XYZ file of C-alpha atoms in Angstrom:
526
model
C 0.000 0.000 0.000
C 1.205 3.506 -0.794
C 0.646 6.089 1.993
C 0.748 9.786 1.070
C 0.279 12.607 3.579
C -0.502 16.130 2.400
C -0.651 19.161 4.695
C -2.791 22.301 4.462
C -3.677 25.289 6.631
C -7.270 26.224 7.535
C -7.559 28.212 4.288
C -6.670 25.124 2.253
C -3.191 26.433 1.385
C -0.662 23.597 0.841
C 2.245 23.677 3.291
C 5.707 22.213 3.345
C 6.112 20.029 6.400
C 8.014 17.178 7.976
C 5.757 14.139 8.272
C 6.808 11.524 10.779
C 5.082 8.165 10.235
C 5.180 5.536 12.970
C 4.509 2.146 11.417
C 5.322 -1.527 11.734
C 7.972 -3.053 9.500
C 8.838 -6.703 9.023
C 12.309 -7.488 10.270
C 14.485 -10.609 10.061
C 12.496 -13.825 10.202
C 9.101 -13.288 11.822
C 10.198 -10.213 13.752
C 8.061 -7.051 13.479
C 9.664 -3.720 14.406
C 8.078 -0.342 15.003
C 9.922 2.300 13.012
C 9.622 6.023 12.299
C 9.958 7.199 8.726
C 10.263 10.914 7.971
C 8.734 12.158 4.740
C 8.100 15.457 3.054
C 4.465 16.438 2.684
C 3.226 14.705 -0.460
C 6.067 12.179 -0.552
C 4.670 8.598 -0.652
C 5.613 5.803 1.697
C 5.624 2.490 -0.156
C 5.279 -0.799 1.656
C 3.095 -3.089 3.689
C 1.303 -1.341 6.557
C 1.485 -4.120 9.095
C -1.326 -4.029 11.598
C -3.180 -1.586 9.360
C -2.372 1.215 11.781
C 0.020 4.162 11.555
C 0.749 7.241 13.617
C 1.284 10.540 11.808
C 3.044 13.607 13.248
C 3.095 16.769 11.139
C 5.563 19.571 11.864
C 5.233 22.740 9.770
C 7.088 25.981 10.457
C 5.043 28.443 12.581
C 2.207 25.941 13.041
C 1.311 23.730 15.976
C 2.470 20.118 15.766
C -0.468 17.967 14.709
C -0.826 14.265 15.415
C -3.229 11.642 14.116
C -3.687 7.898 14.265
C -4.834 6.364 10.981
C -6.143 2.817 11.223
C -8.384 0.238 9.607
C -11.297 -1.111 11.606
C -14.037 -3.400 10.304
C -12.690 -3.020 6.776
C -12.779 0.790 6.855
C -9.936 3.244 7.286
C -10.450 6.073 9.749
C -8.666 8.490 12.066
C -8.839 9.786 15.619
C -8.394 13.419 14.505
C -11.281 15.328 12.862
C -8.704 17.661 11.252
C -7.458 14.651 9.276
C -9.240 13.094 6.289
C -8.536 9.627 4.918
C -9.257 8.392 1.400
C -8.566 4.951 -0.041
C -8.422 4.170 -3.761
C -7.069 0.731 -4.618
C -3.707 0.391 -2.880
C -3.411 4.189 -2.323
C -4.054 5.564 1.159
C -4.220 9.366 0.989
C -4.217 11.316 4.230
C -4.740 15.084 4.390
C -3.970 16.922 7.625
C -5.180 20.445 8.339
C -2.816 22.177 10.743
C -3.356 25.353 12.726
C -1.592 28.109 14.644
C -3.591 27.729 17.868
C -2.283 25.835 20.882
C -2.991 25.421 24.574
C -1.740 28.470 26.453
C 1.220 27.704 28.735
C 0.279 27.112 32.352
C 2.164 27.009 35.615
C 1.407 25.741 39.105
C 3.058 27.807 41.812
C 2.360 26.568 45.367
C 1.167 29.164 47.878
C 4.105 31.055 49.316
C 6.119 30.932 46.069
C 7.828 34.318 45.792
C 7.615 36.066 42.397
C 9.494 39.054 41.096
C 8.935 38.805 37.333
C 6.531 37.589 34.665
C 5.943 33.812 34.988
C 5.267 33.547 31.256
C 2.227 31.333 31.787
C -1.285 31.364 33.248
C -1.695 30.313 36.859
C -3.447 27.031 37.612
C -4.444 25.728 41.003
C -5.717 22.577 42.637
C -9.199 22.511 44.106
C -11.247 20.001 46.073
C -11.418 16.390 44.964
C -8.102 16.507 43.154
C -9.442 18.707 40.355
C -7.390 21.454 38.722
C -8.591 24.747 37.243
C -7.182 27.917 35.786
C -7.021 30.386 38.651
C -10.422 32.067 38.569
C -11.942 29.589 36.133
C -14.491 28.009 38.441
C -17.052 25.487 37.179
C -19.566 26.105 39.938
C -23.214 25.069 39.989
C -25.315 28.245 40.052
C -28.963 29.288 39.985
C -29.448 32.055 37.455
C -32.177 34.683 37.217
C -32.818 35.332 33.526
C -34.898 37.866 31.599
C -37.871 36.511 29.658
C -39.489 37.833 26.505
C -40.851 40.479 26.532
C -38.898 42.078 29.362
C -41.800 44.018 30.923
C -42.667 43.333 34.554
C -44.037 45.628 37.261
C -42.379 49.072 36.935
C -43.458 49.948 40.473
C -41.681 46.931 42.012
C -38.116 46.346 43.158
C -35.277 44.421 41.562
C -36.295 41.349 39.539
C -40.021 41.969 39.964
C -39.607 44.906 37.595
C -38.958 42.391 34.841
C -40.612 39.408 33.228
C -38.086 36.784 34.271
C -37.260 33.195 35.096
C -36.028 32.834 38.696
C -33.254 30.578 39.982
C -32.628 28.441 36.886
C -30.056 25.745 37.797
C -26.936 25.533 35.618
C -24.474 22.700 36.302
C -21.511 24.176 34.495
C -19.157 21.206 34.923
C -21.652 19.015 33.052
C -21.893 21.457 30.163
C -18.285 21.959 29.102
C -14.975 23.474 30.083
C -12.921 26.667 29.842
C -9.773 26.554 27.725
C -7.065 29.216 27.421
C -5.479 29.267 23.970
C -2.667 31.128 22.285
C -3.263 32.159 18.675
C -0.506 33.182 16.259
C 3.208 32.561 16.188
C 4.654 30.213 18.798
C 6.906 31.952 21.298
C 10.516 30.944 20.780
C 14.077 32.003 21.489
C 15.071 34.888 19.251
C 11.560 35.357 17.866
C 9.689 38.662 17.896
C 6.396 37.600 16.345
C 3.001 38.270 17.965
C 0.547 35.856 19.499
C -2.719 36.543 21.284
C -4.498 35.034 24.257
C -8.018 33.714 23.681
C -10.393 32.367 26.319
C -12.799 29.748 24.997
C -15.803 27.929 26.402
C -15.928 24.466 24.838
C -19.377 22.850 25.216
C -19.494 19.139 25.975
C -22.941 18.291 24.504
C -22.933 17.861 20.714
C -23.333 21.180 18.913
C -24.908 19.870 15.696
C -23.788 19.999 12.082
C -23.615 23.815 12.111
C -21.295 24.872 14.927
C -22.711 27.816 16.950
C -20.153 30.419 18.034
C -20.595 33.485 20.252
C -17.769 36.038 20.086
C -17.410 38.577 22.899
C -15.369 41.780 22.921
C -14.690 43.318 26.335
C -13.890 46.965 27.083
C -10.411 48.258 26.317
C -7.390 47.105 28.285
C -4.874 49.747 29.258
C -2.581 50.875 32.088
C -2.591 51.028 35.028
C -5.270 48.327 35.367
C -3.423 46.222 32.771
C 0.371 46.103 32.395
C 1.297 48.186 29.357
C 2.843 46.523 26.322
C 3.427 47.271 22.647
C 3.649 45.268 19.455
C 4.584 42.390 19.246
C 3.155 42.111 22.801
C 5.730 39.704 24.166
C 6.761 41.548 27.338
C 3.848 42.090 29.737
C 0.959 40.725 27.672
C -0.703 38.440 28.621
C 0.860 36.851 31.734
C 2.484 39.706 33.701
C 1.079 40.086 37.187
C 0.230 43.014 39.390
C 1.911 44.500 41.339
C 4.125 44.960 38.271
C 7.831 44.330 38.851
C 7.715 44.740 42.642
C 10.799 45.939 44.507
C 10.922 42.681 46.417
C 9.435 39.244 45.611
C 5.709 38.840 46.296
C 3.925 35.600 47.292
C 1.987 34.274 44.318
C -1.313 34.374 46.209
C -0.904 38.172 46.540
C -0.574 38.652 42.774
C -3.093 38.606 39.974
C -2.838 38.329 36.189
C -5.154 41.070 34.857
C -5.331 39.871 31.243
C -6.199 36.316 32.229
C -8.563 37.479 34.970
C -10.416 39.705 32.478
C -11.696 36.711 30.548
C -12.907 34.720 33.519
C -14.560 37.787 35.068
C -16.788 38.286 32.048
C -17.684 34.815 30.886
C -17.492 32.944 34.203
C -17.358 34.349 37.721
C -18.411 37.984 37.303
C -20.962 38.653 34.571
C -21.531 34.923 33.979
C -22.012 35.189 30.235
C -21.723 31.417 29.755
C -24.268 30.771 32.513
C -26.685 33.210 30.864
C -26.329 31.527 27.475
C -26.894 28.078 28.937
C -29.892 29.275 30.954
C -31.380 30.531 27.676
C -31.000 27.111 26.072
C -28.006 27.887 23.863
C -25.022 25.511 23.515
C -22.359 27.568 21.722
C -18.614 27.716 21.560
C -17.759 31.059 23.221
C -14.677 32.865 21.929
C -13.291 35.836 23.859
C -10.139 37.436 22.414
C -8.136 39.041 25.226
C -7.115 42.469 23.987
C -3.374 43.145 23.942
C -2.768 46.401 25.827
C -5.397 48.447 24.015
C -4.905 46.768 20.610
C -7.217 44.233 18.998
C -4.567 43.361 16.434
C -6.129 41.682 13.391
C -9.376 40.451 14.966
C -11.363 43.693 14.622
C -11.234 43.210 10.830
C -13.388 40.737 8.926
C -10.502 38.759 7.446
C -8.801 38.566 10.865
C -11.927 37.367 12.673
C -12.580 34.864 9.894
C -9.144 33.345 10.508
C -9.451 33.375 14.313
C -12.723 31.442 14.218
C -11.424 28.918 11.698
C -8.353 28.345 13.851
C -10.189 28.023 17.163
C -12.888 25.714 15.810
C -10.310 23.543 14.031
C -8.336 23.186 17.269
C -11.380 22.340 19.393
C -12.538 19.631 16.996
C -9.038 18.269 16.409
C -8.499 17.868 20.158
C -11.927 16.352 20.732
C -13.055 19.243 22.930
C -16.119 19.884 20.754
C -18.098 17.524 18.531
C -21.064 17.873 16.240
C -22.839 14.566 16.653
C -21.849 13.265 20.075
C -19.899 14.198 23.170
C -16.255 13.224 22.919
C -14.997 10.678 25.468
C -11.765 12.685 25.768
C -11.561 15.257 28.550
C -9.520 18.399 29.072
C -7.091 18.182 31.981
C -4.910 20.656 33.878
C -3.465 18.026 36.212
C -0.113 19.058 37.609
C -0.414 22.392 35.860
C -0.233 20.975 32.331
C -2.983 21.542 29.758
C -3.696 18.312 27.871
C -6.381 15.941 26.627
C -6.958 12.573 28.311
C -6.717 10.215 26.490
C -4.613 12.118 23.995
C -5.009 9.886 20.960
C -6.201 6.618 19.516
C -9.995 6.915 19.737
C -11.217 6.616 16.142
C -14.019 9.011 15.284
C -16.333 9.811 12.408
C -16.305 13.501 13.357
C -14.987 15.998 10.816
C -14.366 19.717 10.928
C -17.677 21.574 10.497
C -18.268 23.214 7.149
C -20.654 25.796 8.572
C -20.689 28.094 11.609
C -23.528 30.183 13.028
C -21.774 33.239 14.472
C -23.056 35.793 16.986
C -20.776 38.760 17.730
C -21.206 40.827 20.881
C -19.475 43.744 22.540
C -19.865 45.539 25.855
C -19.105 49.208 26.460
C -15.948 50.211 24.529
C -15.758 46.654 23.199
C -18.401 47.697 20.683
C -15.656 49.537 18.777
C -14.265 46.167 17.690
C -17.751 45.087 16.593
C -18.204 48.290 14.578
C -14.789 47.590 13.066
C -16.008 44.159 11.971
C -19.021 45.765 10.307
C -16.893 48.193 8.306
C -13.350 46.836 7.895
C -12.441 43.910 5.664
C -8.634 43.727 5.944
C -6.149 44.323 8.765
C -2.639 45.780 8.637
C -0.844 43.094 6.631
C 2.556 44.708 7.194
C 2.169 44.242 10.953
C 0.354 40.891 10.996
C 1.357 38.122 8.598
C -1.676 37.089 6.483
C -0.284 33.544 6.363
C -1.211 33.171 10.050
C -3.756 35.896 10.719
C -5.789 36.216 7.513
C -8.594 34.359 5.754
C -11.166 35.201 3.071
C -13.853 37.338 4.703
C -16.746 36.062 2.595
C -17.558 32.869 4.527
C -17.430 34.699 7.863
C -19.761 37.435 6.634
C -22.213 34.803 5.415
C -22.047 32.931 8.737
C -22.288 36.050 10.955
C -25.984 35.998 11.842
C -26.387 38.021 15.062
C -24.945 41.221 16.539
C -25.492 41.955 20.232
C -24.778 45.543 21.293
C -24.517 45.511 25.105
C -24.426 49.132 26.277
C -21.898 49.894 23.568
C -19.939 53.141 23.477
C -18.566 53.950 20.015
C -15.563 56.297 20.170
C -16.854 57.970 16.979
C -20.325 58.598 18.353
C -23.845 57.201 18.307
C -24.594 58.080 14.665
C -21.414 56.350 13.489
C -22.319 53.195 15.409
C -25.927 52.994 14.249
C -24.925 53.686 10.625
C -22.510 50.741 10.808
C -25.247 48.571 12.310
C -27.756 49.611 9.620
C -25.261 48.644 6.959
C -24.754 45.263 8.619
C -28.376 44.370 9.484
C -29.513 43.069 6.112
C -31.047 39.806 4.920
C -31.157 37.061 7.569
C -29.116 39.026 10.103
C -30.520 40.178 13.421
C -29.368 43.028 15.670
C -30.184 43.229 19.381
C -29.352 46.413 21.324
C -29.428 46.838 25.121
C -28.705 50.283 26.572
C -28.741 52.159 29.843
C -28.998 55.930 30.118
C -25.222 56.006 30.563
C -24.780 55.210 26.857
C -28.061 56.388 25.292
C -28.905 59.867 26.496
C -32.463 60.176 25.222
C -31.942 61.260 21.628
C -35.290 61.622 19.873
C -34.668 58.435 17.913
C -32.228 55.572 18.400
C -31.623 55.335 14.654
C -32.616 51.703 14.175
C -36.073 50.979 15.615
C -38.903 53.345 14.714
C -40.226 55.254 17.726
C -43.831 54.233 17.061
C -42.788 50.571 17.365
C -41.311 51.015 20.856
C -43.370 50.336 23.975
C -42.370 52.028 27.226
C -43.451 51.002 30.729
C -42.844 53.570 33.468
C -43.343 53.528 37.219
C -41.669 54.145 40.548
C -38.597 52.204 39.433
C -38.144 54.339 36.330
C -38.755 52.959 32.848
C -37.903 50.174 30.452
C -38.739 50.209 26.754
C -38.604 47.561 24.065
C -39.410 47.361 20.369
C -38.622 45.671 17.078
C -38.035 47.492 13.803
C -40.590 47.314 11.005
C -38.288 45.098 8.930
C -37.763 42.896 12.044
C -33.977 43.106 11.699
C -33.363 45.140 14.873
C -34.539 44.888 18.478
C -34.186 47.712 20.997
C -34.225 47.439 24.813
C -33.540 50.579 26.846
C -33.479 50.918 30.625
C -33.466 53.999 32.794
C -30.532 53.812 35.164
C -32.846 53.593 38.165
C -34.429 50.476 36.635
C -31.048 48.719 36.760
C -30.061 49.692 40.295
C -30.963 48.053 43.601
C -30.315 48.683 47.268
C -28.783 45.851 49.283
C -30.090 47.516 52.468
C -33.699 47.499 51.275
C -35.653 44.923 53.357
C -37.146 43.653 50.088
C -33.682 42.982 48.629
C -32.950 39.432 47.471
C -29.578 37.761 46.987
C -29.754 36.519 43.407
C -27.455 35.946 40.428
C -27.116 38.576 39.118
C -27.766 40.681 42.200
C -29.240 44.148 42.117
C -27.326 46.696 44.149
C -23.937 45.131 43.501
C -23.389 46.793 40.099
C -23.986 50.274 38.691
C -26.443 50.675 35.813
C -23.855 50.405 33.025
C -22.339 47.193 34.390
C -25.719 45.632 35.177
C -26.563 45.545 31.465
C -24.122 42.720 30.543
C -25.233 40.813 33.650
C -28.758 40.476 32.187
C -28.579 41.155 28.426
C -26.901 37.948 27.193
C -29.539 35.667 28.673
C -32.261 37.636 26.875
C -30.490 37.947 23.521
C -29.830 34.214 23.513
C -33.537 33.401 23.881
C -34.072 34.095 20.191
C -32.966 31.313 17.833
C -30.246 32.343 15.366
C -31.816 33.235 12.012
């Protein structure tokens, strides 16, 4: 049988690569030896494939090493890696491997009391009860979530959640639903290299996601000093693992430090605003992708071609590692045991899963994060002189076709309200749907919001203030607007209830993301 391995990137571009093939070879007499043969991509390996099983390791410059087991079972050749395809024609076994430039972010376990004086170069992990390990701050707690219902109107004379039509205390068992994964996207960090890479926090759902993979992208507000250690392109000094206090005069125990860039992700999608909990409570089961901004710069991902590549890379990685599947839950599990990010078992489980051909993408932004969303509406290409298209670019067309929803969560466009709504009007065509949620902090009572006709908006007012909601005549845009008083509670009020989210713990602007995602996710993607 003649084995040929070809290698491509997520755009289908052929790559030169070293292909290591582990296979059995007949030795002297009846002896069978396991050998490794190194080939160039496309170079055939001639010979008998004893045991009808081979291991393939692909190493391409600037890309993550990719491994696959190719084997015959019940008369059919298959693989354990969905990023690998196998075709048989006569005595020809053709294997195509799609490689990527995403990898597990480096992690480090530092026991309490470990003194630090400089950047650890990795994300903290820690051991929790029962022998489990987590990223520091990445808790998988069971929670009971209060969630807005549709429409949002409740009793405007009441307090807290009674002001809204809502579902109380919905249980979400997060550990049963998936896992958080920190990824690095871009060039691998190496000695003598000065090429950029970006941190990405991902929620990988365990239940099958279906033939069309749902993805929710979230852009947070801008990162900048002093809350985040300053850095500049190529973002290899403080971003993303430097801790605060930054470069202390004397070593600091690790438990007294924090990693602001890493913490940012977990605060929004896990422990703080609980975006993942809200999505699950609304019945969604998406991959959640949160790029962690590099010291005030979104790099290539605020452009259509850059976001197209990021999503292709992340989804390819999740499927290739068995973290996400379309038809069934993978038996492999993500592990941080001992501080090392890995899959258990790592290989050998043959699967019929393949990389999804279609995505259903929802893009969201909170506060100043909406600037990246507006950029995606308007900007096709990124700065190709700063970011290599070979790793950061992809054709924008498929992404634009797959981008179905835009969620504006109290967005603040640096160029003004009219600029933002004009970008949204340009985007909200065809099957696409726009959902806007604003407090008075970001919408100051202009006569018209620019997207939903005033006569199609219903307002309910009372002692608590007001809330208004409406849908545009063409049904492309939905508008929800709260007075600030409607979003604020008083923890000293005898009628106050401890809920998730809890009124009185956040100001009006920051209460919007704590409730908006669960409502936006109630509507099925168009």
